Amino acid sequence: MPETAAFGTWKSPITVEMLVSGAVGISEVVPAADAVWWAESRPDEGGRTAIMRWGHDQIIEVTPADANVRTTVHEYGGGAWWVDDEVLYYVDYSDQRLRRLLVGESPILLSPEAPVNGARRYADFRCTANKHWLIAVGESHGDGLAEPENYIEAIATDGSMRTQVLCRGNDFYGSPRVSPDGSQLAWVQWRHPNMPWDDTELMVADLDSSTELASLSNERFVAGGEGVAIVQPEWSPNNHLHYLSDCADTWQLYRQGQDAPLHRVEGEIGYPPWVFGLSRYAFKSNGDIVAARFDKGVEFLDGYPAYSAFNAIRTHGDKVAFAAFAWDAEVAIVYDGAVVRAPRQLNLHSALMMKAESLRFPTSNNEVAYALFYEPANPDYSAPENEKPPLIVLAHGGPTSAARSQLSLARQFWTSRGFAVVDVNYRGSSGFGRRYRKKLDGQWGIADVDDCVAVANYLVERGDVDAKRLIIRGGSAGGFTVLSALAFHQVFTAGANMYGVADLETLAGDTHKFESRYLDNLIGPFPKDKAIYDARSPIKHLDGFSVPMIVLQGSEDAIVPPNQSRMIVDALDKRGVPVAYIEYEGEQHGFRKASTIKHALTAELSFYGKVFDFQPADDVADIEIRNLPV
């Protein structure tokens, strides 16, 4: 019989140790003729990323034990490696230099040493057809530049350290892709203040990649422009250029020279390229298309009904490979229809890993928003009669990101302890088309907050959760949503802010190049719209804060610098608002180290226990909450 115990006090088999020990993140997958390669990030190795290879029923780690495969182009990175004919090319985080590696051999440096370590960076590269060159997105820092410079560059693969800039002049470049016959190069480019999901251009040029020289000629525009975002250009096996365009609202697959989508799906295929290397579709050798899609907040891939989310859809010949997730299982690698890297064995009761309820709920301005709702679930416990659970409202980052339809032990950590969780796809989220995504333009800090407030009220009115224990939680852009909700609304009774934005004006002045003009669309141009920046910045509206909040921050965050968290904590402390602050030394934007991940979760659980006066079953971190009444 289940034990009766108050929500929040349940003892869970999902421990903080389980979240990091043996846990991996798999972000990119590349198939070969009889093998498949993938990148594996490991929290229990300080977040280090290694390149793995499966072949002949054997998995090996290809990169050296001290390698950390990670690029910092755009700071967010992605696309830090590629495999071509069993030759691995990768960027090491330590110096951002490119390397070539054959299995069992030592890496060979390809890119020259920068005057300052890490000042020359590379991402999203592909080999030319003759294998003489890598074509990459390059990024240079320093040398008197007002901001980093981005361009498309060729790097010789023979170790001679020869490089050649092929294309420059735009603020940003992405997805350089060489045609199968080697004669053409396609890429995406965009300019401030756009992000790569706003207005972008797809370009193509003739490519000369002889042994001694690489160059482009006859550059021409293919698609995109004002009001259209082009993502993931790819060449089919028969040398035709394809791409995803949101010209008709949802990202659908088009072929160069054709006005109608080549492959239309319910929902949309594309996803905002916050990082390089995303792949949502691919071609088999006969031209058949394999494409994942988002529809109403859930993901699908035809032929694979057992899975609920997908990354890195790629093919080699007729063989399909991808990273697959399910509601009740962590990531697996599927190659040619078989699971070649199985999910971690969790040995958890199925009740702990429930499928979410998809919500469509009313919000402000007579509009609707979407969310994934998870009830508290633990087969060993039931709650006292008439008690409602506390609710955690998750505000995802980006803000142009999305709640993913897959198992997350970090989320089940809460539901298994007796918290309800709702993961909100507020207006501005991806997976619902361009029009829904653009609803946040000029409305950041309003529409996203309204939607988080609306879903909390919706679940209270439905009788699912306790109106007196409503928590809002988020990181980065989601942290800004948390701060705005607490500053401008009196609905939530506690908040958890991870490296969130407190002062929009400060962020506009000190964030990195990739996002340095992002606020032009989300808020308005600065300094022209300074009054709006002040009106939306939580730090300017301290009178609205009254409920306890915990703030977690990395000391080396270049995207949302620590001063954002420090200023709001200091201001609230001076005003007597209950606040806890923990800054993790050496962490950047998003926590990678196992020790940080474990401490942050137990600190947050301890915080909720003190705020809502319950005793967690776990051994939790001993934290100080300034100004909390005894």
XYZ file of C-alpha atoms in Angstrom:
630
model
C 0.000 0.000 0.000
C 1.280 3.500 -0.803
C 2.340 5.558 2.169
C 0.356 8.730 2.827
C 2.647 11.756 2.926
C 2.430 15.429 2.068
C 3.365 16.582 -1.398
C 7.015 17.569 -1.553
C 8.070 15.129 1.182
C 8.000 11.962 -0.915
C 11.208 9.951 -1.060
C 12.148 9.388 -4.670
C 14.384 6.810 -6.357
C 15.342 9.588 -8.805
C 18.332 10.907 -6.912
C 20.621 13.779 -7.827
C 23.357 11.195 -8.335
C 21.194 9.479 -10.958
C 20.952 12.745 -12.887
C 24.705 12.879 -13.465
C 26.375 9.522 -12.837
C 26.386 7.728 -16.164
C 24.132 10.353 -17.698
C 25.123 11.679 -21.098
C 23.905 14.243 -23.543
C 23.931 13.286 -27.219
C 23.660 16.251 -29.521
C 24.874 15.205 -32.985
C 24.938 11.938 -34.918
C 26.782 11.161 -38.175
C 26.330 7.794 -39.944
C 28.931 6.129 -42.164
C 28.840 3.023 -44.399
C 29.041 0.483 -41.585
C 29.323 2.701 -38.539
C 27.736 5.612 -36.743
C 29.449 8.412 -34.822
C 28.058 10.719 -32.139
C 29.049 13.388 -29.624
C 28.630 12.447 -25.976
C 28.760 15.101 -23.226
C 29.314 13.846 -19.688
C 28.374 15.778 -16.572
C 30.450 13.493 -14.368
C 33.537 14.476 -16.398
C 32.995 18.185 -15.939
C 30.777 18.418 -19.016
C 33.516 17.134 -21.351
C 32.341 16.084 -24.818
C 33.876 13.012 -26.491
C 33.307 11.590 -29.965
C 32.114 7.983 -29.988
C 31.907 5.410 -32.786
C 29.829 2.261 -33.141
C 30.909 -0.346 -35.681
C 30.850 -4.140 -35.819
C 28.859 -4.225 -32.569
C 31.559 -2.332 -30.702
C 31.498 1.180 -29.226
C 34.790 3.024 -28.850
C 35.783 6.517 -27.782
C 37.653 7.999 -30.731
C 38.939 11.282 -29.323
C 41.803 11.355 -26.794
C 40.929 11.101 -23.131
C 41.802 14.753 -22.544
C 39.883 16.073 -25.562
C 36.795 18.240 -25.102
C 35.024 18.636 -28.437
C 33.309 21.989 -28.262
C 33.333 25.189 -30.269
C 32.399 28.620 -28.932
C 31.398 30.273 -32.207
C 28.354 32.406 -31.302
C 29.239 31.309 -27.720
C 26.528 28.622 -27.938
C 28.590 26.512 -30.335
C 27.362 23.300 -31.951
C 28.781 21.791 -35.128
C 32.179 21.218 -33.481
C 32.976 18.050 -35.443
C 32.314 16.118 -38.632
C 33.235 12.730 -40.111
C 34.105 12.226 -43.765
C 35.234 8.804 -45.060
C 36.084 7.687 -41.516
C 38.245 10.771 -40.952
C 37.198 12.828 -37.935
C 37.590 16.599 -37.918
C 36.954 18.405 -34.640
C 37.498 21.548 -32.575
C 38.974 21.219 -29.087
C 37.574 23.564 -26.467
C 41.013 24.216 -24.957
C 42.253 26.315 -27.888
C 39.405 26.295 -30.468
C 41.760 24.876 -33.110
C 40.713 22.362 -35.741
C 42.154 18.862 -35.762
C 42.113 15.801 -38.051
C 42.022 12.342 -36.530
C 42.044 8.765 -37.799
C 40.846 6.080 -35.399
C 43.753 4.827 -33.319
C 46.114 7.654 -34.301
C 47.065 10.984 -32.777
C 45.272 14.166 -33.853
C 46.903 16.517 -36.379
C 46.390 20.264 -36.024
C 44.875 21.949 -39.071
C 44.250 25.582 -38.091
C 47.010 27.996 -37.080
C 47.559 29.184 -33.540
C 45.756 32.424 -32.751
C 47.620 35.442 -31.261
C 45.394 35.017 -28.205
C 44.264 31.538 -27.215
C 40.779 30.815 -28.565
C 40.551 34.027 -30.619
C 40.037 32.122 -33.899
C 37.101 29.726 -33.834
C 35.447 27.294 -36.257
C 32.099 25.545 -36.540
C 29.759 23.700 -38.891
C 32.364 22.411 -41.339
C 32.213 20.064 -44.330
C 34.869 18.601 -46.637
C 35.185 19.528 -50.268
C 34.571 16.657 -52.672
C 38.312 16.207 -53.248
C 39.006 16.243 -49.466
C 41.607 19.001 -49.799
C 39.698 21.563 -47.728
C 37.279 21.958 -44.860
C 34.712 24.699 -45.439
C 33.710 26.201 -42.086
C 32.053 29.117 -40.368
C 34.913 31.133 -38.922
C 34.919 33.691 -36.123
C 37.736 36.043 -35.117
C 38.036 37.964 -31.853
C 40.349 40.826 -30.924
C 42.693 42.685 -33.312
C 40.875 45.943 -32.628
C 37.508 44.604 -33.799
C 34.448 46.377 -32.423
C 32.778 42.969 -32.337
C 33.864 39.500 -33.465
C 33.970 38.991 -37.233
C 32.215 36.028 -38.863
C 32.915 34.628 -42.316
C 33.171 31.422 -44.335
C 36.672 30.019 -44.449
C 38.512 27.143 -46.115
C 41.088 25.261 -44.033
C 43.514 22.855 -45.694
C 43.179 19.265 -44.477
C 46.876 18.365 -45.015
C 48.147 20.009 -41.843
C 49.880 22.857 -43.681
C 47.908 25.448 -41.659
C 46.756 27.129 -44.886
C 43.474 29.017 -44.603
C 41.485 31.119 -47.039
C 38.483 33.340 -46.296
C 35.905 32.630 -49.002
C 33.088 34.968 -48.046
C 32.738 37.874 -45.630
C 30.815 41.107 -45.187
C 27.632 39.888 -43.480
C 27.271 39.842 -39.720
C 26.639 36.084 -39.545
C 26.995 32.914 -41.604
C 25.758 29.367 -41.133
C 25.400 25.956 -42.745
C 28.070 25.997 -45.471
C 27.242 22.920 -47.548
C 29.247 21.537 -50.475
C 27.319 19.974 -53.356
C 27.939 16.242 -53.956
C 29.804 16.952 -57.201
C 31.972 19.526 -55.427
C 31.146 22.358 -57.811
C 28.956 24.542 -55.584
C 28.727 25.840 -52.036
C 25.477 26.867 -50.366
C 25.177 28.794 -47.119
C 22.834 30.937 -45.008
C 23.666 34.523 -44.064
C 21.981 37.219 -42.007
C 22.587 40.650 -40.555
C 21.885 42.572 -37.366
C 19.362 42.866 -35.778
C 18.078 39.509 -37.077
C 18.563 36.162 -35.462
C 18.814 33.092 -37.720
C 15.102 32.386 -37.269
C 14.077 35.928 -38.289
C 15.149 37.101 -41.760
C 17.910 35.134 -43.483
C 19.187 34.603 -47.027
C 20.158 31.364 -48.715
C 23.087 31.873 -51.080
C 24.939 29.635 -53.513
C 28.222 30.118 -55.408
C 30.516 28.177 -57.682
C 33.318 26.521 -55.711
C 36.900 25.979 -56.850
C 38.745 23.725 -54.413
C 42.009 22.781 -56.108
C 44.951 21.553 -54.064
C 46.558 24.984 -53.791
C 43.588 27.318 -53.661
C 39.942 27.488 -52.624
C 37.684 30.246 -53.936
C 34.082 31.183 -54.710
C 32.642 32.879 -57.794
C 29.247 33.717 -59.291
C 27.593 34.220 -55.907
C 23.784 34.320 -56.178
C 20.668 34.582 -54.034
C 18.364 31.538 -53.800
C 15.641 32.192 -51.217
C 14.718 34.054 -48.043
C 14.953 37.743 -47.324
C 12.599 40.020 -45.435
C 9.971 38.111 -43.471
C 11.447 34.670 -44.217
C 13.874 32.458 -42.300
C 15.788 29.783 -44.206
C 17.374 26.999 -42.149
C 19.223 23.768 -42.902
C 20.175 23.882 -46.585
C 21.102 20.416 -47.850
C 22.004 18.900 -51.204
C 20.180 15.779 -52.343
C 22.228 12.897 -53.798
C 21.378 14.074 -57.328
C 22.908 17.510 -56.668
C 19.722 19.540 -56.064
C 19.691 22.162 -53.305
C 16.949 21.939 -50.662
C 16.133 24.005 -47.594
C 13.542 24.661 -44.896
C 11.578 27.892 -45.289
C 8.889 29.479 -43.119
C 7.611 31.654 -45.980
C 4.157 30.077 -45.505
C 4.310 30.141 -41.668
C 5.654 26.676 -40.780
C 9.130 25.432 -41.696
C 8.539 23.129 -44.659
C 10.963 21.540 -47.128
C 11.545 23.298 -50.455
C 13.712 22.600 -53.490
C 15.615 25.345 -55.287
C 13.578 26.759 -58.130
C 10.200 25.521 -56.880
C 7.607 27.718 -55.175
C 5.590 24.953 -53.480
C 6.949 22.755 -50.690
C 8.506 19.532 -51.882
C 7.524 17.739 -48.682
C 4.705 19.199 -46.570
C 4.006 17.868 -43.081
C 1.458 18.507 -40.350
C 3.203 20.904 -38.012
C 6.721 21.955 -38.988
C 10.111 20.384 -39.600
C 12.566 23.115 -38.656
C 13.910 24.329 -35.334
C 15.695 27.607 -34.519
C 19.462 27.197 -34.943
C 20.589 28.408 -31.554
C 23.506 26.051 -32.161
C 25.163 24.880 -35.348
C 24.765 21.377 -36.692
C 21.023 20.838 -36.279
C 19.556 18.375 -38.759
C 15.819 17.765 -38.993
C 15.705 16.003 -42.373
C 17.910 14.014 -44.731
C 17.836 12.157 -48.060
C 18.281 8.478 -48.744
C 20.348 7.534 -51.798
C 17.173 7.094 -53.878
C 15.993 10.591 -52.983
C 13.425 9.557 -50.359
C 13.047 12.128 -47.592
C 13.333 11.356 -43.885
C 12.043 14.231 -41.753
C 11.075 14.720 -38.130
C 8.290 17.156 -37.332
C 6.786 19.095 -34.456
C 3.005 19.086 -34.166
C 1.127 20.667 -31.251
C 4.173 20.426 -28.992
C 4.999 16.767 -29.705
C 7.528 15.325 -32.176
C 7.078 12.562 -34.740
C 9.178 10.624 -37.248
C 7.294 8.315 -39.591
C 8.121 4.670 -38.964
C 9.324 5.198 -35.400
C 6.216 5.402 -33.175
C 8.061 4.252 -30.044
C 9.863 7.595 -29.785
C 8.600 11.069 -28.946
C 11.536 13.359 -29.776
C 14.401 13.296 -32.270
C 17.769 14.963 -32.885
C 20.298 14.801 -35.713
C 18.345 13.107 -38.518
C 21.019 11.991 -40.997
C 21.544 9.327 -43.644
C 24.341 7.447 -45.365
C 23.072 5.792 -48.513
C 19.814 4.174 -47.454
C 20.789 3.956 -43.793
C 19.107 6.392 -41.392
C 20.636 7.448 -38.080
C 19.370 9.728 -35.336
C 19.225 10.345 -31.595
C 15.861 9.147 -30.258
C 14.039 9.982 -27.038
C 10.844 8.634 -25.492
C 8.468 9.575 -22.694
C 9.849 6.701 -20.606
C 13.463 6.388 -21.801
C 16.549 8.542 -22.180
C 18.444 9.041 -25.419
C 19.301 6.162 -27.729
C 21.180 6.024 -31.032
C 19.211 4.394 -33.840
C 21.111 3.310 -36.970
C 19.613 1.462 -39.901
C 16.534 0.578 -37.859
C 18.454 -0.871 -34.913
C 19.359 0.590 -31.522
C 23.164 0.611 -31.459
C 23.502 2.617 -28.280
C 20.726 1.778 -25.854
C 19.309 4.231 -23.333
C 20.729 4.142 -19.843
C 19.016 1.460 -17.761
C 17.132 3.374 -15.106
C 15.203 0.544 -13.435
C 12.410 2.914 -12.488
C 8.734 2.149 -12.071
C 6.754 3.126 -15.168
C 4.527 5.383 -13.054
C 7.491 7.666 -12.448
C 7.922 8.333 -16.178
C 4.492 9.334 -17.327
C 3.546 10.887 -20.634
C 2.583 14.553 -20.417
C -0.892 15.912 -20.920
C -0.878 18.386 -23.826
C -2.629 21.596 -22.828
C -4.139 24.307 -25.012
C -5.315 27.088 -22.736
C -6.689 30.634 -23.025
C -4.396 33.547 -22.339
C -4.342 37.340 -22.660
C -5.732 39.233 -25.679
C -8.157 36.374 -26.441
C -5.307 34.179 -27.631
C -4.224 30.645 -26.776
C -0.947 29.105 -25.658
C 0.319 25.564 -25.124
C 1.996 23.490 -22.437
C 2.906 19.969 -21.330
C 1.509 19.093 -17.896
C 2.912 16.443 -15.548
C 1.042 15.390 -12.412
C 2.907 14.271 -9.280
C 3.647 10.568 -9.629
C 5.277 8.113 -7.255
C 3.812 4.605 -6.777
C 5.073 4.481 -3.184
C 3.059 7.499 -2.026
C -0.352 9.068 -1.950
C -1.217 12.521 -0.665
C -3.460 13.357 2.284
C -7.108 13.786 1.379
C -7.992 17.221 0.008
C -4.344 18.329 -0.331
C -3.371 19.819 -3.699
C 0.227 19.655 -4.932
C 2.558 22.610 -5.370
C 3.028 23.570 -9.018
C 6.301 24.366 -10.784
C 5.745 26.417 -13.937
C 8.731 25.941 -16.256
C 9.626 28.874 -18.515
C 12.047 27.585 -21.139
C 15.022 29.567 -22.405
C 15.626 31.179 -25.719
C 12.984 32.583 -25.529
C 12.641 31.062 -28.992
C 13.002 27.504 -27.736
C 10.380 24.916 -26.797
C 9.322 22.359 -24.232
C 10.452 18.953 -25.529
C 8.243 15.866 -25.533
C 10.656 13.459 -23.888
C 11.762 12.009 -20.576
C 13.705 14.440 -18.429
C 14.906 13.117 -15.099
C 15.507 16.721 -14.056
C 11.753 17.237 -14.426
C 10.799 13.856 -12.940
C 13.039 14.721 -10.001
C 10.217 17.088 -9.005
C 7.130 15.087 -9.967
C 8.412 12.022 -8.102
C 8.703 14.133 -4.936
C 5.132 15.349 -5.147
C 5.326 18.492 -7.284
C 3.172 19.071 -10.330
C 5.105 20.499 -13.287
C 3.875 22.360 -16.343
C 6.341 23.033 -19.178
C 5.031 26.072 -21.050
C 5.257 26.662 -24.794
C 4.411 30.315 -24.373
C 3.868 32.622 -27.334
C 7.222 32.938 -29.050
C 8.046 29.238 -28.691
C 9.084 27.141 -31.666
C 7.221 24.238 -33.190
C 4.023 26.194 -33.867
C 5.031 28.221 -36.930
C 6.472 31.649 -37.641
C 3.351 33.598 -36.675
C 3.274 32.041 -33.197
C 7.036 32.491 -32.860
C 6.819 36.174 -33.807
C 4.058 36.878 -31.269
C 6.862 37.654 -28.832
C 8.280 40.452 -30.992
C 7.859 43.653 -28.986
C 6.149 41.588 -26.260
C 8.987 39.874 -24.396
C 8.292 40.153 -20.706
C 4.578 40.494 -21.404
C 3.221 37.678 -23.597
C 5.505 34.984 -22.169
C 4.715 36.086 -18.619
C 0.983 36.303 -19.308
C 1.058 32.731 -20.612
C 2.877 31.417 -17.529
C 0.388 33.224 -15.294
C -2.533 31.962 -17.396
C -1.496 28.304 -17.241
C -1.030 28.497 -13.451
C -4.505 29.986 -13.066
C -5.905 27.456 -15.518
C -4.595 24.522 -13.463
C -5.784 26.098 -10.201
C -9.264 26.599 -11.611
C -9.283 23.047 -12.932
C -8.516 21.806 -9.413
C -5.116 20.271 -10.181
C -2.805 22.346 -7.975
C -2.554 24.412 -4.802
C -3.082 28.134 -5.446
C -0.939 28.987 -2.411
C 2.091 27.055 -3.673
C 2.716 28.257 -7.214
C 6.377 28.344 -8.254
C 7.793 29.791 -11.459
C 11.176 28.489 -12.561
C 13.412 29.246 -15.537
C 16.916 29.862 -16.811
C 18.427 32.467 -19.139
C 15.523 34.013 -21.070
C 13.274 31.872 -18.881
C 14.918 33.504 -15.882
C 13.850 36.879 -17.241
C 10.301 35.519 -17.475
C 10.569 34.428 -13.829
C 11.759 37.847 -12.685
C 9.108 39.627 -14.739
C 6.348 37.396 -13.382
C 7.412 38.138 -9.811
C 7.837 41.869 -10.449
C 4.578 42.491 -12.304
C 2.121 39.833 -11.091
C 0.967 38.603 -7.708
C 0.168 35.014 -8.700
C 3.293 33.040 -7.848
C 4.372 32.408 -4.280
C 8.023 31.509 -5.001
C 10.506 31.718 -7.852
C 13.699 30.052 -9.050
C 15.840 32.112 -11.405
C 18.834 30.525 -13.125
C 21.175 33.072 -14.796
C 18.230 35.254 -15.824
C 18.149 38.798 -17.160
C 17.340 41.493 -14.590
C 18.307 44.653 -16.486
C 17.597 44.784 -20.216
C 19.676 47.905 -20.796
C 22.724 46.280 -19.221
C 22.173 43.128 -21.259
C 21.966 45.152 -24.485
C 25.351 46.640 -23.672
C 27.384 43.664 -22.500
C 26.083 40.469 -24.078
C 27.911 38.665 -26.884
C 27.676 39.452 -30.617
C 25.169 36.728 -31.573
C 22.483 38.174 -29.290
C 23.699 41.763 -29.128
C 20.776 43.017 -31.237
C 18.255 40.327 -30.318
C 16.390 42.769 -28.115
C 15.733 45.070 -31.097
C 12.957 42.699 -32.094
C 11.908 41.426 -28.678
C 11.803 44.840 -27.005
C 12.768 47.596 -29.464
C 15.915 49.375 -30.717
C 18.150 50.811 -28.009
C 18.562 53.640 -27.027
C 15.532 54.815 -29.026
C 13.204 52.667 -26.898
C 15.001 53.126 -23.584
C 11.688 53.886 -21.870
C 10.403 50.432 -22.848
C 13.611 48.818 -21.599
C 13.123 50.521 -18.250
C 9.438 49.593 -18.147
C 10.225 45.905 -18.777
C 13.353 45.501 -16.632
C 12.587 43.753 -13.320
C 15.447 45.605 -11.610
C 13.530 48.867 -12.208
C 10.393 47.562 -10.474
C 11.546 46.271 -7.130
C 8.296 47.304 -5.442
C 6.579 44.402 -7.160
C 8.775 41.735 -5.567
C 7.457 40.241 -2.358
C 7.807 36.442 -2.510
C 10.917 34.328 -1.881
C 13.279 33.625 -4.758
C 16.411 31.524 -5.256
C 18.984 32.684 -7.820
C 21.638 30.376 -9.309
C 24.453 31.674 -11.535
C 27.702 30.628 -13.209
C 30.713 32.842 -12.522
C 32.003 32.716 -16.130
C 28.713 33.237 -17.980
C 29.404 35.380 -21.074
C 25.811 35.301 -22.312
C 24.033 36.539 -19.178
C 26.944 37.816 -17.075
C 26.910 37.357 -13.277
C 26.258 41.044 -12.678
C 22.658 40.455 -13.798
C 22.048 38.049 -10.915
C 24.130 39.944 -8.396
C 22.280 43.212 -8.951
C 18.790 41.759 -8.448
C 19.877 39.754 -5.386
C 21.535 42.754 -3.751
C 18.553 44.977 -4.499
C 16.021 42.507 -3.080
C 18.194 41.854 -0.041
C 18.300 45.573 0.760
C 14.513 45.709 0.508
C 14.061 42.776 2.870
C 12.651 40.372 0.263
C 13.555 36.725 1.002
C 16.286 35.715 -1.444
C 18.963 33.007 -1.723
C 21.972 33.300 -4.040
C 24.525 30.720 -5.131
C 27.247 31.467 -7.699
C 29.125 28.464 -9.082
C 32.785 29.028 -9.799
C 33.889 28.069 -13.326
C 30.395 27.485 -14.663
C 29.219 29.211 -17.820
C 25.754 29.562 -19.384
C 24.004 26.391 -18.289
C 25.539 24.102 -15.717
C 27.815 21.313 -17.000
C 29.635 19.959 -13.947
C 28.117 17.073 -12.011
C 28.891 18.740 -8.688
C 27.061 21.907 -9.751
C 24.020 20.084 -11.102
C 23.646 18.055 -7.906
C 24.153 20.971 -5.549
C 21.827 23.262 -7.495
C 18.940 20.782 -7.371
C 19.303 19.996 -3.681
C 19.634 23.696 -2.906
C 16.429 24.403 -4.800
C 14.590 21.578 -3.013
C 15.869 22.870 0.313
C 14.634 26.349 -0.652
C 11.096 25.110 -1.381
C 11.062 23.119 1.863
C 11.934 26.211 3.905
C 9.543 28.482 2.002
C 6.562 26.131 2.151
C 7.417 24.626 5.532
C 7.924 20.966 4.685
C 10.840 18.627 5.265
C 12.220 16.984 2.109
C 13.079 13.320 2.382
C 16.491 13.979 0.801
C 19.729 15.169 2.312
C 19.580 18.677 0.916
C 22.093 21.492 0.690
C 22.152 23.829 3.650
C 21.378 27.211 2.119
C 20.883 30.682 3.521
C 17.675 32.491 2.603
C 18.190 36.109 3.504
C 15.206 37.860 5.107
C 13.064 34.716 5.405
C 10.792 35.109 8.445
C 11.435 32.516 11.132
